[in-house]
C-alpha cells in the first residue's frame, strides 16, 4: 500500500499546489482582487482539473442519456411515458431546446438511449446517437427493484464509455443531461435515501404536476424507501441506484466516476443529474473535483440537494427542463473562466506602474 | 397632439400583441410550460423590442465608456486615479477582462474616452477607439457641480452616437460598461438622489476599500446630497446627473435613451451602468423596454437599486469589476433566448401525437 499512498499524496499536493499558483496568477491580473467573483473560483478549479495555468476548454460536448421509468405506473408525471421516446426522436432531428442551445454555444451533442420504451421503428438515427439499451425501462420501484445489479452496472458502463470516447476525441469539457418521464420521482427517492432527507423535502413539481399528483409522488417515494430501506447492502450508493434509480441516472453516475478518474471537467445539469452526482460522490469522493454544478433548478428539491452536497450552482435561471439545457448555458461561462486565467494581462505584462501595483 | 397619441397607442398595442404571440409560441415548444424559466421571459421581451417572433441577436457589441472623476480628491477609492488611463490603454491593447470575454463570446468592443485624465501621449489607439473627451474629468462634486449643463449634454451625445453607429452597422444587441476610478461614489450619490435612498444603503466597497474609506465615502455622498439637494431643478434626473454624475455615466444615460428611441436591445452591466439606467428611466420611462440587467454585482448597493427599479438581473456571479464584463456574460444568454423562440420545434412541427399535445 505504501507506493499507492505516496502517489495519492503527491497528486494531492500537486492539485493544491496548482490551486495556489492559479490563485496567485489571478491576483496578478489587471483588476481588483476578487472582482471577477465566481469566475475566479471556477478558474482555480479548472486549473486543478487540467493541471495547467493555461487551460483550454474549447472542445465541448454534452451527453444526453434517455430512459423510461416503470414508476410512471404510479401516475407521478404530468406527461405520458411515450413522451420520452418522442423527445429522443426530437433530440436526433435537432428540434429540442438542448439542440438549439448546443448549436448556439458550439457544443456537440451525443444522445444515448439506455432504455427508452418503445423503440420507435421509425427512429431517425444520426452519427451522434448511441443505442445502449439496458432494457425497455426500469421496473416500478414501489413494488420491485428498479433494476438488477447487472443492469445497473451495464447502465453505468454506458456512461463511462462516453467519457472514454470524449477523452479519445480530445474533448476538453463535458456536460451531462437527461430525458425520462418519471425521473424526478426516481431522483427524489435516490437523494432521500443517500442524503437522508425527508421525502416531502425532495419531491417537487417535475414537469408541472398538480397537488394531488404531488402528494402521490411523495407517497411513492415514502413507500419505496420503506420497501428497500431495511437491510441495505454495501456500498449503499450503488444499492440505492439499483433499487430506485433509472438507467439514465446510473449512466450519469458511471459517467461522473469515469470523469473523476480521467480528470475531465463535467458540467452537471439539474436535479436529476445532481442525484447521479450524489451517488457518484458516495461511491468515490475524489470525483467531486471534476464536477461543476451548472444551475439551480426551479425544482424546489434541487437547492436542498445542492446544499447537502455543499456545492454552489453557477446559474439560477428558474429552469427545470433537464436535457442538459442548464449545462449548455454554464459551459461557455466555464470556458470564459479558463480564458480569464490563460489570456488576461497581468499588472506586469500590461506595464502598469510600480506605484499602482503597490496599491493593489 | 392627436396623431402622435394615436401612434403611441398603436405602438403600445403592437408591443403587447407581439408579447402575447411570443408567449403563445413559446408554449407550443417541445417542453413543459415555463420550464425554461428566465429564458422564456427574456425571449418575450426580445420579441417586443425587435417586433418579430424570429429574432436574431447575432451581431453583438459592447461599448465601454471611460472617464476620470474629481471626487477622487476625497480619497474614496482603493486605487489611484491614474489607473483609469492605464486601464484605457489596457482595453486598447486587449489585455483586460472585458477584452478576453468579448473575444470569447464573439462580441466586438468599442472604447470611448469621454474624459480620462491624463491623456497618454503614448496611447496606442485602434479603430475601435472613440476619443470623445468632454474635459479632463469631472469636478469634485462635494464642492462643485461635477459638470456643466453643456458638458452633461455633450457626454450624453457621445453615448447616443454609439447607438447610432451601431444601428448603421446593423448591430443586433448592445452592451454597456465603464471604467473610472471613483465612479462607484458618483453612482451612489446619483441613485441616492434619484431613488431617494439613504447614503449608507447605496455606498459599497467599490474596488475594495477599507472601513475608514467606506465611512468617508458615505460622508462624501451625504455632503453632496446636502450641497446639491436644495432647490432641485426639473427634470431632476438630468440635474443630478450633472451635479454628481460622471461623463461615462452621462454617456451611458444618453446611450440608453437613444437605444429606447431606436428599439435596440441593451445589456446593462453592473452598479454604475444601472445608475445610468436609473437616470434614463426617469428622463424617458419608455426606454425601460429595451434594457436587460445582466447581473447582480457584489457591490452591495446594486441589489438595492435593482429592486428599486423593479428589475431582475439575469446572472449573479459575485462580480464587481465593471468594464461591461457582466454584460458580456449575459449577452450570449440573451442570444440563446432569442434562438429558443426562433429555432426550437413546436409540438406540431415535431409531430408529437395529439394525445400528447392534450396533456400539455
XYZ file of C-alpha atoms in Angstrom:
720
model
C 0.000 0.000 0.000
C 2.916 2.403 0.566
C 3.613 3.356 -3.086
C -0.085 3.957 -3.786
C -0.390 6.139 -0.690
C 2.649 8.140 -1.716
C 1.256 8.582 -5.211
C -2.103 9.719 -3.867
C -0.390 12.112 -1.511
C 1.750 13.500 -4.320
C -1.312 14.064 -6.535
C -2.989 15.799 -3.610
C -0.007 18.102 -3.115
C 0.200 18.810 -6.805
C -3.506 19.715 -7.039
C -3.279 22.003 -4.023
C -0.036 23.480 -5.348
C -1.556 24.332 -8.707
C -4.592 25.829 -6.993
C -2.272 28.132 -5.052
C -0.419 29.050 -8.218
C -3.653 29.679 -10.139
C -4.943 31.852 -7.307
C -1.661 33.835 -7.242
C -1.772 34.238 -11.036
C -5.369 35.532 -10.950
C -4.350 38.058 -8.310
C -1.761 39.489 -10.733
C -4.418 40.168 -13.383
C -5.358 43.783 -14.194
C -8.421 44.012 -11.946
C -9.160 44.456 -8.257
C -8.664 41.261 -6.275
C -11.695 39.019 -6.261
C -13.633 41.325 -8.572
C -14.498 38.546 -11.019
C -16.222 36.617 -8.219
C -17.357 33.145 -9.217
C -15.286 33.200 -12.421
C -12.132 33.252 -10.287
C -13.180 30.220 -8.249
C -14.119 28.354 -11.403
C -10.747 29.195 -12.959
C -8.890 27.783 -9.933
C -10.897 24.542 -10.070
C -10.299 24.274 -13.834
C -6.549 24.695 -13.232
C -6.697 21.887 -10.685
C -8.534 19.549 -13.046
C -6.434 20.267 -16.118
C -3.138 20.637 -14.253
C -2.221 23.829 -16.090
C -2.337 27.602 -15.625
C -3.241 27.974 -19.319
C -6.326 25.773 -19.508
C -8.246 25.429 -22.776
C -11.870 24.289 -22.683
C -12.739 24.916 -26.314
C -13.934 21.450 -27.375
C -17.218 20.934 -25.602
C -19.709 18.085 -25.631
C -22.976 17.321 -23.867
C -24.141 13.728 -23.454
C -27.901 13.317 -23.021
C -28.962 9.979 -21.560
C -32.570 8.879 -22.070
C -34.528 6.074 -20.421
C -38.040 5.034 -19.440
C -39.240 4.505 -15.874
C -41.515 1.788 -14.518
C -42.578 4.104 -11.700
C -44.792 6.008 -14.181
C -47.358 3.248 -13.439
C -47.931 5.171 -10.199
C -49.100 8.202 -12.246
C -46.407 10.521 -10.926
C -45.890 12.654 -14.049
C -47.904 15.271 -15.916
C -46.817 13.645 -19.187
C -47.484 10.172 -20.584
C -44.417 7.888 -20.800
C -44.437 7.927 -24.638
C -43.034 11.461 -24.486
C -39.612 10.010 -23.604
C -39.390 8.206 -26.968
C -40.800 11.186 -28.848
C -38.292 13.557 -27.270
C -35.480 11.112 -28.087
C -36.543 11.484 -31.726
C -36.717 15.271 -31.298
C -33.095 15.317 -29.992
C -31.971 13.402 -33.095
C -33.716 15.697 -35.570
C -32.466 18.806 -33.744
C -35.692 20.441 -32.592
C -35.369 20.279 -28.802
C -34.187 23.072 -26.508
C -30.854 21.304 -25.957
C -30.257 21.173 -29.723
C -30.848 24.921 -30.054
C -28.581 25.732 -27.107
C -25.827 23.297 -28.095
C -25.713 24.686 -31.647
C -25.676 28.230 -30.287
C -22.764 27.624 -27.947
C -20.736 25.397 -30.292
C -21.225 22.318 -28.105
C -21.605 18.983 -29.805
C -24.234 16.573 -28.630
C -24.299 12.833 -28.033
C -27.634 11.140 -27.419
C -27.577 7.825 -25.597
C -30.604 5.529 -25.371
C -30.052 3.480 -22.221
C -33.584 2.052 -22.238
C -36.355 4.068 -23.840
C -39.715 2.367 -24.332
C -40.953 1.876 -27.004
C -38.138 1.626 -29.528
C -39.519 3.536 -32.447
C -39.249 1.631 -35.699
C -39.116 4.921 -37.491
C -36.328 6.301 -35.267
C -34.236 8.615 -37.386
C -30.748 7.825 -36.129
C -27.720 10.013 -36.669
C -23.989 9.573 -36.090
C -24.252 11.155 -32.646
C -26.754 8.516 -31.476
C -25.606 5.713 -29.185
C -28.095 2.854 -28.709
C -27.028 1.318 -25.398
C -30.345 -0.097 -24.283
C -30.201 -1.935 -20.989
C -33.862 -2.960 -21.245
C -37.191 -1.343 -22.086
C -37.155 0.862 -18.993
C -36.822 0.178 -15.291
C -39.338 -1.721 -13.158
C -41.749 0.146 -10.869
C -39.570 0.659 -7.795
C -42.532 0.785 -5.419
C -43.020 -2.961 -5.941
C -39.650 -4.149 -7.323
C -36.032 -3.169 -7.591
C -35.840 -0.667 -10.443
C -33.096 -2.765 -11.998
C -30.879 -5.759 -11.343
C -27.299 -5.417 -10.235
C -26.158 -6.403 -13.755
C -28.444 -3.839 -15.357
C -27.123 -1.130 -13.049
C -23.541 -1.971 -13.959
C -24.431 -2.031 -17.653
C -26.030 1.428 -17.454
C -23.046 2.806 -15.520
C -20.731 1.409 -18.220
C -22.735 3.209 -20.929
C -21.948 6.426 -19.074
C -18.260 5.626 -18.563
C -17.969 4.741 -22.258
C -18.945 8.291 -23.223
C -16.098 9.716 -21.114
C -13.663 7.340 -22.808
C -14.977 8.365 -26.240
C -14.615 12.027 -25.253
C -11.078 11.510 -23.966
C -10.109 9.743 -27.181
C -11.628 12.637 -29.156
C -9.715 15.240 -27.107
C -12.864 16.859 -25.754
C -11.940 19.478 -23.121
C -15.235 19.969 -21.314
C -18.178 17.636 -20.879
C -21.775 18.210 -19.860
C -24.455 15.723 -18.846
C -28.205 15.868 -19.144
C -31.147 13.516 -19.351
C -34.653 12.759 -20.531
C -37.041 10.312 -18.924
C -40.663 10.869 -17.966
C -40.906 9.846 -14.303
C -37.271 10.513 -13.499
C -37.790 13.296 -10.958
C -39.563 10.676 -8.799
C -36.607 8.336 -9.186
C -34.114 11.124 -8.426
C -36.132 12.199 -5.369
C -36.164 8.673 -3.962
C -32.432 8.355 -4.613
C -31.415 11.592 -2.888
C -33.814 10.963 0.006
C -32.075 7.626 0.606
C -28.487 8.780 0.002
C -28.635 12.094 1.828
C -31.145 11.040 4.484
C -33.644 13.750 3.559
C -37.411 13.534 4.219
C -39.448 12.677 1.059
C -41.510 15.844 1.157
C -38.345 17.960 1.035
C -37.010 16.283 -2.077
C -40.183 15.830 -4.116
C -41.166 18.689 -6.414
C -43.454 19.602 -9.280
C -41.325 17.968 -12.018
C -42.709 18.757 -15.466
C -45.637 20.525 -13.800
C -47.913 18.269 -11.750
C -50.946 19.221 -9.658
C -51.101 18.964 -5.868
C -52.866 15.599 -5.948
C -50.070 14.145 -8.091
C -47.503 15.791 -5.826
C -48.947 14.012 -2.804
C -48.957 10.726 -4.721
C -45.307 11.318 -5.669
C -44.357 11.916 -2.006
C -46.246 8.748 -1.088
C -44.456 6.767 -3.815
C -41.052 7.892 -2.527
C -42.044 7.139 1.066
C -43.217 3.634 0.147
C -40.090 2.978 -1.929
C -37.817 3.944 0.980
C -39.820 1.678 3.303
C -39.639 -1.230 0.869
C -35.956 -1.003 0.009
C -34.613 0.525 3.229
C -34.284 -2.438 5.593
C -31.041 -4.334 5.347
C -29.265 -2.077 2.882
C -26.238 -3.707 1.305
C -22.874 -2.000 0.977
C -21.919 0.096 -0.862
C -25.177 1.905 -0.167
C -24.988 4.306 -3.111
C -24.915 1.579 -5.712
C -27.589 -0.377 -3.854
C -29.967 2.593 -3.967
C -29.123 3.366 -7.576
C -30.222 -0.151 -8.403
C -33.268 -0.098 -6.118
C -34.839 3.252 -7.072
C -32.669 4.771 -9.814
C -33.098 4.987 -13.567
C -30.851 3.768 -16.343
C -30.028 7.359 -17.347
C -29.249 8.216 -13.713
C -26.970 5.191 -13.339
C -25.315 6.094 -16.655
C -24.606 9.633 -15.403
C -23.194 8.193 -12.146
C -20.866 5.977 -14.178
C -20.005 8.988 -16.324
C -19.003 11.151 -13.348
C -16.950 8.347 -11.780
C -15.047 7.845 -15.033
C -14.588 11.603 -15.499
C -13.096 11.734 -11.997
C -10.619 9.009 -12.898
C -9.606 10.615 -16.181
C -9.722 14.203 -14.826
C -12.254 15.511 -17.313
C -14.259 18.582 -16.293
C -18.016 17.935 -16.197
C -20.881 20.432 -16.142
C -23.655 18.676 -14.221
C -27.135 19.790 -15.322
C -30.131 19.996 -12.982
C -31.895 17.960 -10.305
C -31.695 14.512 -11.966
C -28.032 14.883 -12.943
C -27.269 16.130 -9.428
C -28.874 12.989 -7.980
C -26.484 10.969 -10.171
C -23.609 13.081 -8.822
C -24.744 12.419 -5.232
C -24.425 8.685 -5.876
C -21.039 9.102 -7.595
C -19.691 11.219 -4.720
C -20.573 8.459 -2.238
C -19.009 5.739 -4.375
C -15.785 7.704 -4.965
C -15.487 11.109 -3.283
C -12.494 12.020 -5.453
C -14.788 12.602 -8.447
C -16.111 15.758 -6.724
C -13.132 17.724 -8.015
C -14.153 17.423 -11.687
C -17.796 18.462 -11.219
C -19.325 21.881 -11.806
C -22.974 22.383 -10.913
C -24.321 24.414 -13.775
C -27.521 25.836 -12.377
C -30.067 25.737 -9.613
C -33.251 24.239 -10.951
C -36.726 25.584 -10.271
C -37.410 22.050 -8.988
C -37.546 23.021 -5.321
C -35.628 19.990 -4.076
C -32.578 20.891 -6.119
C -31.461 23.725 -3.838
C -31.829 21.345 -0.874
C -29.675 18.690 -2.536
C -27.012 21.154 -3.711
C -26.761 22.411 -0.138
C -26.494 18.868 1.219
C -23.657 18.204 -1.234
C -22.054 21.529 -0.212
C -21.776 22.724 -3.801
C -22.768 26.067 -5.336
C -24.575 26.329 -8.672
C -23.230 28.735 -11.315
C -26.576 29.960 -12.676
C -30.049 30.439 -11.295
C -32.402 30.979 -14.209
C -35.506 29.242 -12.870
C -35.132 26.399 -15.367
C -36.497 22.884 -14.852
C -36.278 21.229 -18.264
C -33.289 18.935 -17.989
C -31.856 17.621 -21.302
C -28.560 19.311 -20.333
C -30.005 22.772 -21.017
C -28.530 24.255 -17.834
C -25.169 22.634 -18.570
C -25.224 24.190 -22.054
C -25.659 27.658 -20.561
C -22.913 27.166 -17.965
C -20.268 25.626 -20.251
C -19.367 28.865 -22.092
C -19.002 30.515 -18.673
C -16.573 27.766 -17.629
C -14.652 28.324 -20.852
C -14.651 32.073 -20.133
C -13.206 31.423 -16.663
C -10.435 29.339 -18.217
C -9.629 32.185 -20.595
C -9.522 34.748 -17.766
C -6.722 32.671 -16.259
C -4.983 31.913 -19.554
C -5.349 35.131 -21.538
C -5.875 38.170 -19.327
C -2.969 40.590 -18.877
C -1.176 40.806 -15.543
C -0.138 44.098 -13.972
C 3.386 43.211 -15.106
C 2.538 42.398 -18.700
C 0.298 45.470 -19.017
C 3.191 47.563 -17.658
C 1.115 49.214 -15.034
C 3.437 51.333 -12.907
C 5.048 50.032 -9.745
C 3.238 52.649 -7.761
C -0.075 51.265 -8.887
C 0.961 47.728 -8.236
C 1.728 48.717 -4.658
C -1.855 49.826 -4.273
C -3.299 46.538 -5.392
C -51.306 66.046 -30.465
C -53.954 63.553 -31.615
C -51.903 61.808 -34.338
C -48.913 61.368 -32.004
C -51.123 59.956 -29.262
C -52.714 57.531 -31.704
C -49.304 56.473 -32.927
C -48.076 55.907 -29.383
C -51.193 53.948 -28.558
C -50.791 51.837 -31.686
C -47.150 51.040 -30.829
C -48.274 50.088 -27.333
C -50.913 47.692 -28.687
C -48.472 46.233 -31.143
C -45.853 45.606 -28.435
C -48.387 43.952 -26.152
C -49.794 41.970 -29.073
C -46.408 40.599 -30.042
C -45.683 39.722 -26.401
C -48.885 37.660 -26.355
C -47.947 35.995 -29.611
C -44.392 35.274 -28.441
C -45.735 33.802 -25.206
C -48.202 31.614 -27.142
C -45.437 30.485 -29.496
C -43.138 29.537 -26.603
C -45.957 27.491 -25.085
C -46.102 25.409 -28.279
C -42.413 24.459 -27.987
C -41.495 20.844 -27.158
C -41.030 21.315 -23.409
C -43.227 21.665 -20.333
C -44.724 25.135 -19.999
C -42.455 27.595 -18.238
C -39.651 25.045 -17.929
C -37.060 27.360 -19.479
C -37.712 29.926 -16.746
C -35.934 33.225 -17.268
C -35.052 32.369 -20.877
C -38.757 32.464 -21.736
C -39.257 35.915 -20.208
C -36.166 37.206 -21.994
C -37.432 35.794 -25.301
C -40.779 37.601 -24.901
C -39.021 40.909 -24.173
C -36.708 40.399 -27.155
C -39.742 39.779 -29.384
C -41.245 43.037 -28.128
C -38.081 45.016 -28.822
C -37.375 43.532 -32.236
C -41.013 43.253 -33.304
C -40.585 39.701 -34.565
C -41.169 36.105 -33.442
C -37.908 35.109 -35.174
C -35.461 37.488 -33.507
C -31.770 37.349 -34.355
C -29.233 38.776 -31.894
C -26.079 37.539 -33.569
C -24.193 40.813 -34.098
C -23.175 41.949 -30.642
C -21.191 44.941 -29.439
C -20.163 46.302 -26.051
C -19.355 49.989 -25.639
C -17.051 50.793 -22.718
C -17.090 54.433 -21.626
C -14.145 55.717 -19.584
C -13.752 58.947 -17.613
C -11.962 60.438 -14.633
C -13.661 61.763 -11.505
C -12.855 64.863 -9.484
C -14.336 63.251 -6.392
C -11.189 61.084 -6.077
C -9.729 64.150 -4.269
C -11.844 62.948 -1.322
C -9.810 59.696 -1.237
C -12.813 57.448 -1.854
C -11.077 54.721 -3.889
C -8.565 51.972 -3.168
C -6.824 52.815 -6.449
C -5.059 55.994 -7.572
C -6.832 57.914 -10.386
C -4.060 57.139 -12.912
C -5.425 53.598 -13.142
C -8.294 54.901 -15.300
C -5.867 55.988 -18.046
C -3.798 52.827 -17.690
C -6.859 50.618 -17.991
C -7.998 52.608 -21.048
C -4.681 51.627 -22.618
C -5.184 48.021 -21.485
C -8.627 47.931 -23.223
C -6.991 49.098 -26.453
C -4.206 46.514 -26.401
C -6.638 43.730 -25.488
C -5.392 42.627 -22.064
C -8.330 43.487 -19.814
C -11.033 41.116 -18.615
C -13.575 42.673 -20.982
C -11.256 42.011 -23.947
C -10.931 38.336 -23.008
C -14.690 37.923 -22.520
C -15.666 39.873 -25.642
C -13.287 37.815 -27.806
C -14.592 34.620 -26.246
C -18.244 35.416 -26.906
C -17.757 36.973 -30.356
C -18.732 40.444 -29.152
C -16.972 43.408 -30.662
C -15.810 46.217 -28.460
C -15.875 49.978 -28.749
C -13.880 52.037 -26.257
C -14.953 55.639 -25.737
C -12.835 58.169 -23.851
C -15.311 60.745 -22.542
C -12.752 62.425 -20.288
C -9.857 60.384 -18.964
C -7.044 62.221 -17.212
C -4.225 62.288 -18.197
C -4.325 61.780 -21.964
C -1.433 59.446 -22.510
C 0.886 60.661 -25.222
C 1.815 57.079 -25.880
C -1.819 55.942 -26.148
C -1.953 53.103 -28.630
C -5.179 53.824 -30.461
C -7.063 51.335 -32.584
C -10.008 51.575 -34.963
C -12.442 50.726 -32.166
C -11.330 53.744 -30.093
C -13.544 56.843 -29.956
C -11.930 59.934 -28.386
C -14.930 61.987 -27.271
C -13.331 63.864 -24.408
C -15.655 66.289 -22.669
C -12.861 67.534 -20.389
C -10.094 66.088 -18.239
C -12.539 64.525 -15.781
C -15.391 65.880 -13.693
C -15.028 68.363 -10.835
C -15.175 67.192 -7.218
C -18.938 67.120 -6.632
C -18.631 67.710 -2.900
C -17.593 71.298 -3.624
C -18.810 71.907 -7.215
C -21.196 70.585 -9.790
C -19.481 67.573 -11.348
C -20.073 69.083 -14.773
C -21.802 71.964 -16.508
C -25.096 71.528 -18.293
C -23.272 71.713 -21.641
C -20.751 69.080 -20.555
C -23.555 66.787 -19.454
C -25.291 67.136 -22.818
C -22.010 66.547 -24.633
C -21.354 63.335 -22.677
C -24.917 62.121 -23.277
C -24.433 62.761 -27.017
C -21.260 60.643 -27.009
C -23.406 57.793 -25.724
C -26.241 58.364 -28.187
C -23.709 58.491 -31.030
C -22.653 54.899 -30.288
C -26.238 53.696 -30.647
C -26.491 55.485 -33.989
C -23.202 53.921 -35.142
C -24.465 50.502 -34.038
C -27.787 50.961 -35.820
C -25.979 51.978 -39.014
C -23.755 48.904 -38.664
C -26.772 46.592 -38.171
C -25.718 45.526 -34.697
C -28.474 43.411 -33.087
C -27.556 43.563 -29.425
C -25.638 46.175 -27.459
C -23.960 46.117 -24.075
C -22.637 48.972 -21.957
C -19.847 49.079 -19.430
C -17.483 51.596 -17.886
C -14.152 52.397 -16.299
C -13.469 55.305 -13.993
C -11.713 55.251 -10.622
C -14.102 56.962 -8.209
C -17.237 56.175 -10.162
C -18.943 53.996 -7.559
C -19.058 57.127 -5.358
C -20.614 59.098 -8.198
C -23.110 56.313 -8.952
C -24.019 56.024 -5.248
C -24.715 59.752 -4.983
C -26.786 59.615 -8.157
C -29.001 56.696 -7.121
C -29.384 58.073 -3.581
C -30.732 61.312 -5.095
C -32.850 59.753 -7.854
C -34.347 56.887 -5.881
C -34.444 58.655 -2.508
C -32.283 56.049 -0.789
C -30.157 56.692 2.316
C -26.399 57.082 1.512
C -25.329 54.177 3.688
C -27.598 51.822 1.732
C -26.126 52.752 -1.634
C -22.438 53.060 -0.773
C -20.350 49.900 -1.058
C -16.788 48.661 -1.146
C -16.134 49.556 -4.806
C -12.757 48.230 -5.947
C -12.093 47.075 -2.373
C -11.822 49.862 0.184
C -11.317 49.602 3.951
C -13.935 50.581 6.533
C -12.367 54.011 7.092
C -12.627 54.783 3.373
C -16.169 53.394 3.346
C -17.205 55.838 6.050
C -15.536 58.656 4.139
C -17.410 57.611 1.007
C -20.748 57.649 2.861
C -19.856 61.073 4.223
C -18.955 62.330 0.735
C -22.325 61.191 -0.647
C -24.175 62.717 2.304
C -22.403 66.068 1.866
C -23.003 66.028 -1.904
C -26.727 65.454 -1.414
C -26.854 68.287 1.131
C -24.979 70.639 -1.178
C -26.908 69.941 -4.365
C -30.268 68.964 -2.887
C -31.953 72.281 -2.109
C -33.878 73.802 -4.977
C -33.508 70.962 -7.460
C -34.364 71.990 -11.000
C -36.585 69.959 -13.310
C -36.054 67.477 -14.830
C -34.446 66.145 -11.672
C -32.646 63.216 -13.313
C -30.591 65.373 -15.635
C -29.941 67.872 -12.849
C -28.465 65.141 -10.627
C -26.518 63.617 -13.488
C -24.862 66.997 -13.953
C -24.423 67.641 -10.210
C -22.923 64.316 -9.058
C -22.570 62.117 -12.170
C -19.589 61.218 -14.299
C -19.030 61.672 -18.004
C -19.180 57.899 -18.572
C -22.406 57.697 -16.547
C -23.989 60.551 -18.527
C -22.810 58.878 -21.750
C -24.496 55.608 -20.736
C -27.689 57.523 -19.866
C -27.628 59.098 -23.326
C -26.940 55.665 -24.790
C -29.952 54.053 -23.118
C -32.257 56.919 -24.091
C -31.184 56.623 -27.722
C -31.479 52.816 -27.633
C -35.037 53.248 -26.352
C -35.866 55.537 -29.264
C -34.325 53.235 -31.877
C -35.532 49.999 -30.197
C -32.096 48.450 -29.771
C -31.724 45.821 -27.035
C -29.156 46.789 -24.393
C -27.437 44.594 -21.805
C -26.766 46.917 -18.873
C -23.674 45.905 -16.883
C -23.325 46.421 -13.124
C -23.868 49.066 -10.465
C -22.517 52.102 -12.385
C -24.364 51.246 -15.605
C -27.530 50.648 -13.577
C -27.198 54.134 -12.063
C -27.093 55.483 -15.633
C -30.220 53.432 -16.405
C -31.966 54.872 -13.317
C -31.405 58.368 -14.711
C -32.528 57.346 -18.211
C -35.710 55.717 -16.865
C -36.658 58.961 -15.104
C -35.968 61.081 -18.189
C -37.921 58.769 -20.524
C -39.626 55.744 -18.963
C -40.189 54.176 -22.386
C -36.503 53.220 -22.602
C -37.114 50.569 -19.902
C -38.401 48.161 -22.519
C -35.019 47.838 -24.282
C -32.934 47.219 -21.138
C -31.756 43.893 -19.764
C -29.935 43.879 -16.434
C -27.121 41.460 -16.971
C -26.043 40.611 -13.455
C -26.284 41.456 -9.790
C -22.995 42.931 -8.687
C -21.217 42.042 -5.465
C -21.355 45.810 -4.818
C -23.997 45.570 -2.085
C -25.945 48.630 -3.228
C -26.660 47.091 -6.614
C -29.313 44.670 -5.342
C -30.995 47.598 -3.572
C -31.047 49.691 -6.752
C -32.240 46.835 -8.970
C -35.098 46.275 -6.526
C -35.958 49.982 -6.511
C -36.085 49.906 -10.325
C -38.211 46.722 -10.142
C -35.919 44.829 -12.497
C -34.393 41.339 -12.158
C -30.773 40.603 -13.021
C -30.002 37.626 -15.294
C -26.827 36.442 -13.543
C -25.474 36.530 -10.027
C -21.795 35.640 -10.163
C -20.484 37.862 -7.373
C -18.703 40.112 -9.857
C -17.839 43.761 -9.225
C -15.389 44.689 -11.962
C -17.443 46.740 -14.381
C -15.938 47.251 -17.880
C -19.045 45.522 -19.276
C -17.850 42.126 -18.031
C -21.284 41.177 -16.673
C -22.929 42.326 -19.902
C -20.505 40.137 -21.878
C -21.573 37.070 -19.895
C -25.298 37.821 -20.250
C -25.342 38.657 -23.973
C -24.903 35.061 -25.215
C -27.758 34.086 -22.884
C -29.948 36.771 -24.463
C -28.991 35.438 -27.891
C -29.824 31.912 -26.682
C -33.263 33.095 -25.543
C -33.875 34.610 -28.992
C -32.951 31.288 -30.606
C -35.287 29.336 -28.296
C -38.138 31.413 -29.720
C -36.877 31.367 -33.301
C -35.475 27.859 -33.725
C -36.967 25.372 -31.286
C -39.502 22.844 -32.610
C -43.163 23.127 -31.636
C -45.284 20.119 -30.709
C -46.808 20.472 -34.175
C -43.564 20.650 -36.112
C -42.057 17.768 -34.107
C -45.184 15.724 -34.903
C -45.793 14.797 -31.332
C -49.092 12.936 -31.207
C -52.366 14.685 -30.496
C -52.750 12.634 -27.389
C -49.562 14.080 -26.003
C -50.471 17.576 -27.003
C -53.643 17.217 -24.977
C -51.542 16.562 -21.903
C -49.515 19.748 -22.280
